[in-house]
Short mmCIF file of C-alpha atoms in Angstrom, two decimals:
data_model
loop_
_atom_site.label_atom_id
_atom_site.label_comp_id
_atom_site.label_asym_id
_atom_site.label_seq_id
_atom_site.Cartn_x
_atom_site.Cartn_y
_atom_site.Cartn_z
CA LEU C 116 24.16 -33.17 -1.84
CA THR C 117 22.91 -31.42 -4.95
CA VAL C 118 21.02 -28.87 -3.12
CA ILE C 119 24.16 -28.26 -1.01
CA SER C 120 26.49 -27.97 -4.12
CA HIS C 121 23.85 -25.46 -5.80
CA PHE C 122 23.79 -23.44 -2.68
CA ALA C 123 27.69 -23.44 -2.44
CA THR C 124 27.90 -22.29 -6.30
CA LEU C 125 25.57 -19.38 -5.44
CA VAL C 126 27.77 -18.40 -2.44
CA ALA C 127 30.90 -18.54 -4.41
CA THR C 128 29.26 -16.54 -7.28
CA TYR C 129 28.03 -13.58 -5.46
CA THR C 130 30.14 -11.81 -2.93
CA LYS C 131 29.51 -8.15 -2.74
CA GLY C 132 26.03 -7.06 -1.85
CA PHE C 133 25.05 -10.47 -0.56
CA THR C 134 25.57 -12.19 2.98
CA ILE C 135 24.91 -15.54 4.62
CA ILE C 136 22.70 -15.27 7.44
CA ILE C 137 22.22 -18.44 9.67
CA GLU C 138 18.83 -18.51 11.37
CA PRO C 139 18.36 -20.57 14.70
CA SER C 140 17.01 -24.10 14.76
CA ASP C 141 13.38 -24.54 13.32
CA ASP C 142 10.68 -24.33 15.76
CA LYS C 143 9.35 -27.96 14.80
CA VAL C 144 12.60 -29.55 16.04
CA ALA C 145 13.78 -26.96 18.56
CA GLY C 146 12.36 -28.87 21.44
CA VAL C 147 13.90 -32.03 20.47
CA VAL C 148 16.91 -32.75 22.53
CA GLY C 149 20.10 -32.96 20.57
CA VAL C 150 18.45 -31.89 17.23
CA PHE C 151 19.78 -28.68 15.56
CA ASN C 152 18.19 -27.61 12.43
CA PRO C 153 19.67 -24.19 11.58
CA ILE C 154 18.54 -22.27 8.35
CA LEU C 155 21.15 -20.94 6.02
CA ASN C 156 19.93 -17.93 3.96
CA LEU C 157 21.80 -16.32 1.12
CA SER C 158 20.22 -12.80 1.15
CA CYS C 159 20.76 -9.89 -1.31
CA LEU C 160 21.17 -6.71 0.59
CA ASP C 161 21.55 -4.45 -2.54
CA ALA C 162 18.80 -3.74 -4.89
CA SER C 163 21.13 -1.90 -7.31
CA ILE C 164 22.74 -5.49 -8.20
CA ALA C 165 19.57 -6.50 -10.28
CA MET C 166 19.15 -2.96 -11.59
CA ARG C 167 22.73 -2.55 -12.91
CA PRO C 168 22.48 -4.67 -16.14
CA VAL C 169 19.46 -2.82 -17.26
CA LEU C 170 21.19 0.51 -16.66
CA GLU C 171 24.34 -0.53 -18.35
CA ARG C 172 22.59 -2.13 -21.37
CA PHE C 173 20.12 0.67 -22.40
CA GLN C 174 21.03 4.28 -23.17
CA SER C 175 17.46 5.57 -21.76
CA VAL C 176 15.64 3.90 -18.77
CA VAL C 177 12.28 5.21 -17.61
CA ILE C 178 11.15 4.28 -14.32
CA THR C 179 7.41 4.99 -13.51
CA SER C 180 4.82 4.01 -11.19
CA GLY C 181 1.93 5.65 -9.23
CA THR C 182 3.60 4.83 -6.00
CA LEU C 183 7.25 5.90 -6.49
CA SER C 184 7.43 8.18 -3.47
CA PRO C 185 9.50 10.02 -2.29
CA LEU C 186 11.58 9.94 -5.37
CA ASP C 187 14.86 10.95 -3.95
CA MET C 188 15.12 7.48 -2.14
CA TYR C 189 15.24 5.69 -5.41
CA PRO C 190 18.44 6.92 -6.82
CA LYS C 191 20.27 6.32 -3.57
CA MET C 192 18.96 2.65 -3.32
CA LEU C 193 19.30 1.58 -6.84
CA ASP C 194 22.71 3.54 -7.20
CA PHE C 195 22.24 5.68 -10.40
CA HIS C 196 22.13 9.41 -11.23
CA PRO C 197 19.01 10.40 -12.71
CA VAL C 198 18.80 12.86 -15.65
CA THR C 199 15.51 14.16 -14.55
CA MET C 200 12.92 13.27 -11.92
CA ALA C 201 9.26 14.46 -11.90
CA SER C 202 6.26 13.81 -9.86
CA PHE C 203 2.90 14.36 -11.69
CA THR C 204 -0.56 14.76 -10.19
CA MET C 205 -3.73 13.46 -11.88
CA THR C 206 -5.94 15.72 -14.12
CA LEU C 207 -9.41 14.83 -12.99
CA ALA C 208 -12.76 16.14 -14.31
CA ARG C 209 -14.15 15.43 -10.58
CA GLN C 210 -12.56 14.62 -7.22
CA CYS C 211 -12.79 10.81 -7.58
CA ILE C 212 -10.68 10.02 -4.57
CA LEU C 213 -11.33 10.79 -0.89
CA PRO C 214 -8.32 10.14 1.23
CA MET C 215 -8.70 10.73 5.03
CA ILE C 216 -6.87 10.09 8.11
CA VAL C 217 -8.99 8.74 10.81
CA ALA C 218 -6.95 9.42 14.07
CA LYS C 219 -9.65 8.60 16.86
CA GLY C 220 -12.81 6.72 17.58
CA ASN C 221 -16.13 8.17 18.51
CA ASP C 222 -14.96 7.90 22.32
CA GLN C 223 -11.82 10.03 21.23
CA VAL C 224 -9.37 6.89 21.91
CA ALA C 225 -6.49 7.46 19.53
CA LEU C 226 -6.29 4.80 16.68
CA THR C 227 -2.92 3.14 16.27
CA SER C 228 -1.34 -0.14 15.42
CA LYS C 229 1.80 0.66 17.76
CA PHE C 230 3.30 -2.47 19.39
CA GLU C 231 2.22 -1.16 22.86
CA ALA C 232 -1.51 -0.58 21.66
CA ARG C 233 -1.71 -4.05 19.76
CA ASP C 234 -3.87 -5.66 22.33
CA ASP C 235 -5.81 -2.68 23.65
CA THR C 236 -9.34 -3.61 23.36
CA ALA C 237 -10.61 -0.05 23.01
CA VAL C 238 -8.45 0.51 19.87
CA ILE C 239 -9.63 -2.84 18.41
CA ARG C 240 -13.22 -2.06 19.30
CA ASN C 241 -12.95 1.29 17.56
CA TYR C 242 -11.29 -0.25 14.50
CA GLY C 243 -14.40 -2.56 14.30
CA SER C 244 -16.79 0.46 14.83
CA LEU C 245 -15.00 2.16 11.87
CA LEU C 246 -15.57 -0.76 9.56
CA ALA C 247 -18.96 -1.47 10.63
CA GLU C 248 -19.95 2.12 9.98
CA MET C 249 -18.22 2.48 6.69
CA VAL C 250 -19.83 -0.92 5.42
CA ALA C 251 -23.09 0.43 6.19
CA CYS C 252 -22.81 3.31 4.09
CA VAL C 253 -20.23 2.27 1.13
CA PRO C 254 -22.03 0.41 -1.59
CA ASP C 255 -20.37 -2.70 -3.17
CA GLY C 256 -16.79 -3.82 -2.17
CA VAL C 257 -14.78 -2.54 0.77
CA VAL C 258 -11.14 -3.89 1.12
CA CYS C 259 -9.24 -3.77 4.50
CA PHE C 260 -5.50 -4.01 5.04
CA PHE C 261 -3.78 -5.04 8.22
CA THR C 262 -0.15 -4.63 9.10
CA SER C 263 0.45 -8.50 9.39
CA TYR C 264 -1.28 -11.85 9.47
CA LEU C 265 -0.94 -12.09 13.32
CA TYR C 266 -2.39 -8.81 13.92
CA MET C 267 -5.42 -9.58 11.55
CA GLU C 268 -5.99 -12.85 13.51
CA ASN C 269 -5.98 -11.15 16.79
CA VAL C 270 -8.26 -8.38 15.79
CA VAL C 271 -10.69 -10.65 13.98
CA ALA C 272 -10.79 -12.95 17.00
CA ALA C 273 -11.63 -9.96 19.39
CA TRP C 274 -14.20 -8.62 16.72
CA TYR C 275 -16.10 -12.12 17.04
CA GLU C 276 -16.28 -11.74 20.81
CA GLN C 277 -17.33 -7.99 20.62
CA GLY C 278 -20.26 -8.83 17.87
CA VAL C 279 -18.54 -6.66 15.20
CA ILE C 280 -18.51 -9.52 12.70
CA ASP C 281 -22.33 -9.99 13.04
CA THR C 282 -22.76 -6.52 12.53
CA ILE C 283 -20.56 -6.47 9.26
CA GLN C 284 -22.54 -9.56 7.94
CA ARG C 285 -25.69 -7.83 8.27
CA HIS C 286 -24.74 -5.43 5.47
CA LYS C 287 -22.16 -7.70 3.37
CA LEU C 288 -20.31 -10.83 2.96
CA LEU C 289 -16.87 -11.26 4.72
CA PHE C 290 -13.81 -12.91 3.14
CA ILE C 291 -10.49 -13.07 4.61
CA GLU C 292 -6.92 -13.63 3.03
CA THR C 293 -4.77 -16.33 4.42
CA GLN C 294 -1.31 -17.46 3.93
CA ASP C 295 -2.58 -20.31 1.77
CA ALA C 296 -2.51 -19.28 -1.91
CA ALA C 297 -5.25 -21.64 -2.70
CA GLU C 298 -7.62 -20.41 -0.10
CA THR C 299 -6.74 -16.81 -0.97
CA SER C 300 -7.60 -17.35 -4.69
CA LEU C 301 -10.97 -18.93 -3.65
CA ALA C 302 -11.71 -16.02 -1.24
CA LEU C 303 -10.98 -13.52 -3.93
CA LEU C 304 -13.24 -15.39 -6.47
CA ASN C 305 -16.27 -15.31 -4.24
CA TYR C 306 -15.37 -11.66 -3.22
CA ILE C 307 -15.75 -10.70 -6.76
CA LYS C 308 -19.00 -12.81 -7.12
CA ALA C 309 -20.68 -11.18 -4.23
CA CYS C 310 -19.72 -7.57 -5.65
CA GLU C 311 -21.01 -8.56 -9.07
CA ASN C 312 -24.28 -9.81 -7.96
CA GLY C 313 -25.10 -6.71 -5.87
CA ARG C 314 -24.81 -8.48 -2.50
CA GLY C 315 -21.59 -6.57 -1.60
CA ALA C 316 -18.48 -7.82 0.26
CA VAL C 317 -15.49 -7.13 2.65
CA LEU C 318 -12.26 -8.59 2.15
CA LEU C 319 -9.76 -8.56 5.05
CA SER C 320 -6.20 -8.93 3.74
CA VAL C 321 -2.80 -7.97 4.90
CA ALA C 322 -0.18 -5.47 3.54
CA ARG C 323 2.76 -7.18 1.69
CA GLY C 324 0.46 -9.97 1.00
CA LYS C 325 -0.92 -11.24 -2.35
CA VAL C 326 -3.88 -9.08 -2.40
CA SER C 327 -1.96 -5.84 -1.73
CA GLU C 328 0.45 -6.13 -4.63
CA GLY C 329 -1.18 -8.12 -7.45
CA VAL C 330 -4.92 -7.54 -7.46
CA ASP C 331 -6.85 -4.51 -8.88
CA PHE C 332 -10.14 -3.65 -7.23
CA ASP C 333 -11.38 -1.29 -10.02
CA HIS C 334 -14.94 0.20 -9.91
CA HIS C 335 -17.53 -1.69 -7.85
CA LEU C 336 -14.83 -4.13 -6.60
CA GLY C 337 -13.44 -1.40 -4.38
CA ARG C 338 -15.38 1.54 -3.38
CA ALA C 339 -13.49 1.96 -0.12
CA VAL C 340 -10.18 0.77 1.18
CA LEU C 341 -9.18 0.95 4.97
CA MET C 342 -5.58 0.69 6.18
CA PHE C 343 -5.39 -0.31 9.72
CA GLY C 344 -2.09 0.94 10.99
CA ILE C 345 1.17 1.74 9.34
CA PRO C 346 2.63 -1.44 7.62
CA TYR C 347 6.15 -1.39 9.29
CA VAL C 348 8.15 -4.47 8.43
CA TYR C 349 8.97 -6.87 11.16
CA THR C 350 12.05 -5.14 12.57
CA GLN C 351 13.47 -8.03 14.52
CA SER C 352 14.42 -10.08 11.34
CA ARG C 353 18.00 -10.77 11.06
CA ILE C 354 17.90 -10.33 7.28
CA LEU C 355 16.34 -6.91 7.67
CA LYS C 356 19.05 -5.84 10.25
CA ALA C 357 21.84 -6.88 7.86
CA ARG C 358 20.14 -4.87 5.05
CA LEU C 359 19.54 -1.80 7.24
CA GLU C 360 23.32 -2.05 8.25
CA TYR C 361 24.48 -2.29 4.64
CA LEU C 362 22.36 0.55 3.54
CA ARG C 363 23.74 2.81 6.18
CA ASP C 364 27.33 1.89 5.42
CA GLN C 365 27.22 1.74 1.67
CA PHE C 366 24.41 4.47 0.78
CA GLN C 367 24.32 6.54 3.95
CA ILE C 368 20.44 5.66 4.45
CA ARG C 369 19.45 5.98 7.77
CA GLU C 370 17.52 2.99 9.49
CA ASN C 371 14.50 5.23 10.33
CA ASP C 372 14.36 6.73 6.97
CA PHE C 373 14.34 3.47 5.15
CA LEU C 374 11.79 1.98 7.49
CA THR C 375 9.30 4.71 7.13
CA PHE C 376 9.77 5.10 3.56
CA ASP C 377 9.18 1.19 3.04
CA ALA C 378 6.19 1.33 5.25
CA MET C 379 4.56 4.38 3.41
CA ARG C 380 5.43 2.79 0.04
CA HIS C 381 3.22 -0.27 0.99
CA ALA C 382 0.60 1.85 2.38
CA ALA C 383 0.37 3.73 -0.97
CA GLN C 384 0.33 0.47 -2.76
CA CYS C 385 -2.70 -0.72 -0.69
CA ILE C 386 -4.76 2.30 -0.81
CA GLY C 387 -3.88 2.81 -4.57
CA ARG C 388 -5.62 -0.57 -5.32
CA VAL C 389 -8.96 1.39 -5.10
CA LEU C 390 -8.51 3.76 -8.17
CA ARG C 391 -7.75 2.14 -11.56
CA GLY C 392 -8.88 4.88 -13.95
CA LYS C 393 -10.16 8.29 -14.49
CA THR C 394 -13.88 7.08 -14.36
CA ASP C 395 -13.47 5.14 -11.32
CA TYR C 396 -13.97 6.41 -7.74
CA GLY C 397 -13.07 5.42 -4.20
CA ILE C 398 -12.56 6.35 -0.46
CA MET C 399 -8.97 5.83 0.98
CA VAL C 400 -9.14 5.67 4.88
CA LEU C 401 -5.81 5.78 6.81
CA ALA C 402 -6.67 4.60 10.19
CA ASP C 403 -3.79 5.50 12.50
CA LYS C 404 -3.00 8.85 14.17
CA ARG C 405 0.58 8.59 13.07
CA PHE C 406 -0.40 9.07 9.31
CA GLY C 407 -1.15 12.63 10.30
CA ARG C 408 2.61 13.62 11.01
CA GLN C 409 4.30 15.40 8.22
CA ASP C 410 7.26 12.77 7.94
CA LYS C 411 4.59 10.18 7.03
CA ARG C 412 1.99 12.12 5.24
CA GLY C 413 4.72 13.83 3.09
CA LYS C 414 5.90 10.61 1.80
CA LEU C 415 2.49 9.52 0.14
CA PRO C 416 2.44 10.13 -3.62
CA LYS C 417 1.69 13.49 -4.85
CA TRP C 418 -1.65 12.51 -6.41
CA ILE C 419 -2.94 11.29 -2.99
CA GLN C 420 -1.41 14.43 -1.06
CA GLU C 421 -3.08 16.92 -3.19
CA HIS C 422 -6.79 15.56 -2.19
CA LEU C 423 -5.73 15.03 1.37
CA LYS C 424 -6.86 18.39 2.90
CA ASP C 425 -5.66 19.64 6.37
CA SER C 426 -9.35 19.16 7.38
CA MET C 427 -9.13 15.50 6.70
CA ILE C 428 -6.13 14.64 8.86
CA ASN C 429 -7.46 14.26 12.39
CA LEU C 430 -11.06 12.86 11.97
CA SER C 431 -13.09 10.76 14.23
CA THR C 432 -15.14 7.77 12.92
CA GLU C 433 -18.39 9.75 12.83
CA GLU C 434 -16.78 12.44 11.26
CA ALA C 435 -15.23 10.14 8.53
CA VAL C 436 -18.65 8.38 7.83
CA GLN C 437 -20.54 11.66 7.43
CA ILE C 438 -18.05 12.92 4.91
CA SER C 439 -18.11 9.58 3.21
CA ARG C 440 -21.88 9.74 2.79
CA LYS C 441 -21.78 13.29 1.42
CA TRP C 442 -19.25 12.46 -1.07
CA LEU C 443 -20.89 9.05 -2.30
CA ARG C 444 -23.99 11.08 -3.12
CA LEU C 445 -21.93 13.52 -5.13
CA MET C 446 -20.32 10.45 -6.94
CA ALA C 447 -23.56 8.82 -7.66
CA GLN C 448 -24.47 11.66 -10.18
CA PRO C 449 -24.33 10.85 -13.84
CA PHE C 450 -20.73 11.01 -15.35
CA THR C 451 -20.00 10.74 -19.03
CA ARG C 452 -16.87 10.92 -21.20
CA GLU C 453 -18.09 14.26 -22.49
CA ASP C 454 -17.85 15.73 -18.99
CA GLN C 455 -14.11 14.73 -19.17
CA LEU C 456 -13.27 16.44 -22.47
CA GLY C 457 -11.06 19.30 -22.27
CA VAL C 458 -10.31 18.70 -18.57
CA SER C 459 -9.01 15.08 -18.12
CA LEU C 460 -9.28 14.09 -21.76
CA LEU C 461 -8.17 16.18 -24.90
CA THR C 462 -10.54 16.72 -27.65
CA MET C 463 -9.11 16.26 -31.29
CA GLU C 464 -9.42 20.19 -31.82
CA GLN C 465 -7.43 20.79 -28.62
CA LEU C 466 -4.66 18.41 -30.02
CA GLU C 467 -4.71 20.06 -33.58
CA THR C 468 -4.34 23.73 -32.08
CA LYS C 469 -1.04 25.48 -32.93
CA GLU C 470 -0.29 26.10 -29.31
CA MET C 471 -0.54 22.28 -28.44
CA GLN C 472 1.62 21.54 -31.66
CA GLU C 473 4.37 23.68 -30.52
CA LYS C 474 4.25 22.31 -26.96
CA ILE C 475 4.58 18.80 -28.31
CA GLN C 476 7.50 19.74 -30.50
CA GLN C 477 9.22 21.38 -27.55
CA LYS C 478 8.91 18.14 -25.43
CA VAL C 479 10.17 15.95 -28.41
CA GLN C 480 13.20 18.31 -28.88
CA GLN C 481 13.90 18.27 -25.11
CA GLY C 482 13.71 14.52 -25.17
#
């Protein structure tokens, strides 16, 4: 009764921007005759409700992130009018990220995680071939992201039958994220140990999971990240359908626009795990032909887009591996703090010049 009264209080407290969704019976009791166990969800459909107290309380609010892209979607969803919006690139002394879109395998079969191709053995085999070849040439840690736990389980099961897992384990140890938090923490700990002692490791994980949003794979912990497919959210969810309807009615955001924005935001978060500083470097592999379309590619952060050349958007597995080998040899050359001075780091002399002082004053006055 206490739980029911707490839930009733929440329902009575929040009206606008919230909805009650009744899910069907739980699977565990659905087969029992005469037993109904529906789930009541109080779901928030409007993200601006959480943001509003912050905007009302403070005169100036700065929202910043490496994966806020595309920028124009956020004022709509969070219901505010920005004074200024800007997207910045990274000032780098060397090209320390290598983003590329692998659209096909060596047998020219298109790579995609589309629902119709989920069980296609040729696609799964080519994903395995891509990972096996990358693992053979990339040192230290390699992180892979799948679109869902179910898809990852199906692919890994197929890889066992095809001998891909054995090929991978000849080069590196293999760890897999699960839905159990304790198991995942242990896998992460052992993955880090394997990278630290020089053995090297591969971590298979899921977009929207613990690894994709809360863990940094800096330096040797992540020399390459592979994104197998575009991480669209499960579209048959009742909660998602209610949210899409609310966004369309209240903010005129089309369903397809939101789904693509949400998927590309998560893809950017996943591949962004690999670069955590100006001295770091890593390979970003987007393994799905659909990433090459302008409506998908254009939603990646600017700092990734500027390094994603046209020659890198329709690669085969073999081409991607050859480019990676050449680039890794370049990254292996000595690189010191002095190499960055004047390019990605300002020297004290540069900061003290009259021109720089005037520029700083202008920025202060504009602010």
